[in-house]
Amino acid sequence: KNQVEQSPQSLIILEGKNCTLQCNYTVSPFSNLRWYKQDTGRGPVSLTIMTFSENTKSNGRYTATLDADTKQSSLHITASQLSDSASYICVVSLYNNNDMRFGAGTRLTVKP
Amino acid sequence: DSGVTQTPKHLITATGQRVTLRCSPRSGDLSVYWYQQSLDQGLQFLIQYYNGEERAKGNILERFSAQQFPDLHSELNLSSLELGDSALYFCASSVGRGGTGELFFGEGSRLTVL
């Protein structure tokens, strides 16, 4: 069973609209959580990284939130652009051995 | 550009063959990670090296092996290839030995086994 679950699996939105992607994890003990953007056929690129004590972090139109108590994170994309079409991957690191657990990703399609 | 270089970008080979994928980490990064991504699948962790030594192992098949050389570049060897080994293979690097630092990915090597 994957310890990092992402939802939805895929999402289609219109250009200019906002959207929110979810990441729930059961990984423990928790060290940090990252969001990556992966364009089709390309390597993932880091968007945000949050530690236990942080509950929000922004990177331009991307804002990630973290609730370490409920083990949930979200990635909010504002005013979407066609170039936002990609897979968004949630990665959680364990505290004791720094192993990383990858979610399966959410595939976002932004249409004109 | 992440600074992580992977070669070759594309590789087509036949079942039963052996291939070697190469990764040069970012300057100063000591850790190298290998991941496999099959079509429409998530990233699967294969193996990590830190400063020349194996540090963590994921779901890596016995037919696969890797090493990190003194100059810190790494190679992933895939042998007795099967159709199911067709995938994108990503290398990533980080400064430290663990998962607390930033992870930088290469552009991947696309392996097609016919």
Coordinates of C-alpha atoms in Angstrom, one line a residue:
Chain A
K1 CA 0.0 0.0 0.0
N2 CA 1.4 3.3 -1.0
Q3 CA 2.1 5.5 2.0
V4 CA 1.5 8.6 0.0
E5 CA -1.9 9.0 -1.7
Q6 CA -2.7 11.7 -4.1
S7 CA -6.0 12.9 -5.4
P8 CA -7.5 13.3 -7.9
Q9 CA -5.6 11.0 -10.2
S10 CA -6.3 13.4 -13.1
L11 CA -7.9 16.8 -13.5
I12 CA -8.9 18.9 -16.4
I13 CA -9.5 22.7 -15.9
L14 CA -9.9 25.7 -18.1
E15 CA -7.1 28.2 -18.5
G16 CA -7.3 31.0 -15.9
K17 CA -9.1 28.8 -13.3
N18 CA -7.7 27.8 -9.9
C19 CA -7.3 24.2 -8.7
T20 CA -6.2 22.3 -5.6
L21 CA -4.4 19.0 -5.5
Q22 CA -4.4 16.8 -2.5
C23 CA -1.8 14.6 -0.8
N24 CA -2.5 12.4 2.2
Y25 CA 0.3 10.4 3.8
T26 CA 0.7 7.8 6.5
V27 CA 4.5 8.1 6.6
S28 CA 5.9 8.4 10.1
P29 CA 8.0 9.9 11.5
F30 CA 7.8 12.8 9.2
S31 CA 10.7 15.0 8.1
N32 CA 9.5 17.1 5.1
L33 CA 7.1 17.1 2.2
R34 CA 7.8 18.3 -1.3
W35 CA 5.8 19.0 -4.3
Y36 CA 7.3 18.4 -7.8
K37 CA 6.1 19.3 -11.2
Q38 CA 6.9 16.8 -14.0
D39 CA 6.3 17.7 -17.6
T40 CA 5.6 14.7 -19.8
G41 CA 8.8 12.9 -20.6
R42 CA 10.9 15.3 -18.5
G43 CA 12.5 15.1 -15.1
P44 CA 10.6 16.4 -12.0
V45 CA 11.3 19.9 -10.9
S46 CA 10.9 21.0 -7.3
L47 CA 8.1 23.5 -6.5
T48 CA 8.1 23.6 -2.7
I49 CA 9.6 21.8 0.3
M50 CA 8.0 22.1 3.8
T51 CA 9.3 20.9 7.1
F52 CA 7.2 19.8 10.1
S53 CA 6.9 23.4 11.4
E54 CA 5.8 25.0 8.2
N55 CA 2.2 25.1 7.2
T56 CA 2.3 27.1 4.0
K57 CA 4.8 27.9 1.3
S58 CA 4.4 29.7 -2.0
N59 CA 6.3 29.7 -5.2
G60 CA 4.7 32.1 -7.6
R61 CA 1.2 30.9 -8.5
Y62 CA 1.8 27.7 -6.6
T63 CA 0.9 27.6 -2.9
A64 CA 1.4 24.4 -0.8
T65 CA -0.1 23.8 2.6
L66 CA 0.7 21.3 5.2
D67 CA -1.3 20.0 8.2
A68 CA 1.1 17.6 10.0
D69 CA -1.5 16.7 12.5
T70 CA -3.9 15.3 9.9
K71 CA -1.1 14.3 7.6
Q72 CA -2.5 16.2 4.7
S73 CA -1.0 18.6 2.2
S74 CA -2.5 20.5 -0.7
L75 CA -1.1 22.3 -3.7
H76 CA -3.1 25.2 -4.9
I77 CA -2.5 26.6 -8.4
T78 CA -3.9 30.1 -9.1
A79 CA -4.8 31.5 -12.4
S80 CA -3.8 28.4 -14.3
Q81 CA -1.8 28.6 -17.5
L82 CA -1.5 26.1 -20.4
S83 CA 2.1 25.5 -19.2
D84 CA 0.8 24.2 -15.9
S85 CA -0.3 21.0 -17.7
A86 CA 1.9 18.4 -16.1
S87 CA 2.0 15.7 -13.4
Y88 CA 2.3 17.0 -9.8
I89 CA 4.0 14.6 -7.4
C90 CA 4.0 14.7 -3.6
V91 CA 7.0 13.3 -1.9
V92 CA 7.3 12.7 1.9
S93 CA 10.6 12.1 3.7
L94 CA 10.9 10.1 6.8
Y95 CA 12.7 11.6 9.8
N96 CA 14.8 8.8 11.0
N97 CA 16.4 7.5 7.9
N98 CA 15.5 10.2 5.4
D99 CA 13.9 7.7 3.0
M100 CA 11.5 9.3 0.6
R101 CA 8.1 8.0 -0.4
F102 CA 6.6 9.1 -3.7
G103 CA 2.9 9.6 -4.5
A104 CA 1.7 8.4 -7.9
G105 CA 1.0 12.0 -9.0
T106 CA -1.9 14.0 -10.2
R107 CA -2.0 14.6 -14.0
L108 CA -3.3 18.1 -14.6
T109 CA -4.5 19.3 -18.0
V110 CA -5.2 22.9 -18.6
K111 CA -7.3 23.6 -21.6
P112 CA -7.7 27.0 -23.5
Chain B
D1 CA 18.7 23.0 -16.3
S2 CA 19.0 21.0 -13.1
G3 CA 22.7 20.4 -13.5
V4 CA 22.2 16.6 -13.5
T5 CA 23.3 15.0 -16.8
Q6 CA 22.0 11.6 -18.0
T7 CA 23.1 9.7 -21.1
P8 CA 21.9 8.3 -23.3
K9 CA 18.6 10.2 -23.7
H10 CA 17.1 7.4 -25.7
L11 CA 18.0 3.7 -26.1
I12 CA 16.4 0.9 -28.0
T13 CA 17.5 -2.6 -27.5
A14 CA 16.3 -6.2 -27.7
T15 CA 15.2 -8.6 -25.0
G16 CA 18.0 -10.4 -23.3
Q17 CA 20.5 -7.6 -23.9
R18 CA 22.4 -5.5 -21.4
V19 CA 22.6 -1.7 -21.2
T20 CA 24.3 0.9 -19.1
L21 CA 22.8 4.2 -18.2
R22 CA 25.1 7.0 -17.0
C23 CA 24.5 9.9 -14.6
S24 CA 26.6 12.9 -13.7
P25 CA 25.3 14.6 -10.6
R26 CA 25.3 18.3 -9.9
S27 CA 28.7 19.7 -9.0
G28 CA 29.1 19.3 -5.2
D29 CA 26.3 16.7 -4.8
L30 CA 27.4 13.5 -3.1
S31 CA 24.2 11.5 -3.4
V32 CA 22.9 9.9 -6.5
Y33 CA 19.5 8.3 -6.7
W34 CA 18.0 6.1 -9.5
Y35 CA 14.3 5.9 -10.3
Q36 CA 12.3 3.9 -12.8
Q37 CA 9.1 5.4 -14.3
S38 CA 7.0 3.0 -16.4
L39 CA 4.3 4.4 -18.7
D40 CA 1.8 6.4 -16.8
Q41 CA 3.2 5.1 -13.5
G42 CA 4.7 7.0 -10.6
L43 CA 8.4 7.1 -9.8
Q44 CA 9.8 3.9 -8.3
F45 CA 12.9 4.2 -6.2
L46 CA 15.7 1.8 -7.2
I47 CA 18.8 2.6 -5.4
Q48 CA 20.8 5.4 -3.7
Y49 CA 24.6 6.0 -3.5
Y50 CA 26.3 8.4 -1.2
N51 CA 29.9 9.3 -1.8
G52 CA 30.7 6.0 -3.5
E53 CA 28.8 3.7 -1.2
E54 CA 25.4 2.2 -1.5
R55 CA 23.1 3.8 1.1
A56 CA 19.6 2.7 0.3
K57 CA 18.0 0.1 -1.9
G58 CA 14.4 0.1 -3.2
N59 CA 12.6 -2.3 -5.5
I60 CA 15.6 -3.0 -7.6
L61 CA 15.6 -6.2 -9.5
E62 CA 18.6 -8.6 -9.2
R63 CA 19.1 -8.2 -12.9
F64 CA 19.9 -4.5 -12.2
S65 CA 23.0 -3.2 -10.6
A66 CA 24.5 0.2 -10.0
Q67 CA 27.7 1.9 -8.8
Q68 CA 29.0 5.3 -8.0
F69 CA 32.6 6.1 -9.1
P70 CA 35.2 8.2 -7.3
D71 CA 34.4 11.2 -9.5
L72 CA 30.8 10.7 -8.2
H73 CA 29.2 9.8 -11.5
S74 CA 27.0 6.8 -11.4
E75 CA 26.0 4.0 -13.8
L76 CA 22.9 1.8 -13.7
N77 CA 23.4 -1.5 -15.4
L78 CA 20.4 -3.4 -16.7
S79 CA 20.9 -7.0 -17.9
S80 CA 18.8 -9.8 -19.3
L81 CA 16.4 -7.1 -20.4
E82 CA 12.7 -7.9 -20.6
L83 CA 9.8 -6.1 -22.4
G84 CA 8.6 -4.8 -19.0
D85 CA 11.9 -3.0 -18.4
S86 CA 10.9 -0.4 -21.0
A87 CA 10.6 2.8 -19.0
L88 CA 12.1 6.2 -18.2
Y89 CA 15.0 5.9 -15.9
F90 CA 15.7 9.1 -13.9
C91 CA 18.8 10.0 -11.9
A92 CA 18.6 12.6 -9.2
S93 CA 21.3 14.1 -7.0
S94 CA 21.5 15.9 -3.7
V95 CA 24.2 17.4 -1.5
G96 CA 23.6 15.2 1.6
R97 CA 23.0 11.6 2.3
G98 CA 19.4 11.8 3.2
G99 CA 16.0 13.2 2.1
T100 CA 16.1 16.5 3.8
G101 CA 17.9 18.4 1.1
E102 CA 16.8 19.5 -2.3
L103 CA 16.6 16.8 -4.9
F104 CA 17.6 17.6 -8.5
F105 CA 16.5 15.3 -11.3
G106 CA 18.0 14.7 -14.7
E107 CA 16.0 14.6 -17.9
G108 CA 15.9 10.8 -17.9
S109 CA 17.0 8.0 -20.2
R110 CA 14.1 6.4 -22.1
L111 CA 14.7 2.7 -22.6
T112 CA 12.7 0.7 -25.1
V113 CA 13.1 -3.0 -25.1
L114 CA 11.8 -4.7 -28.2

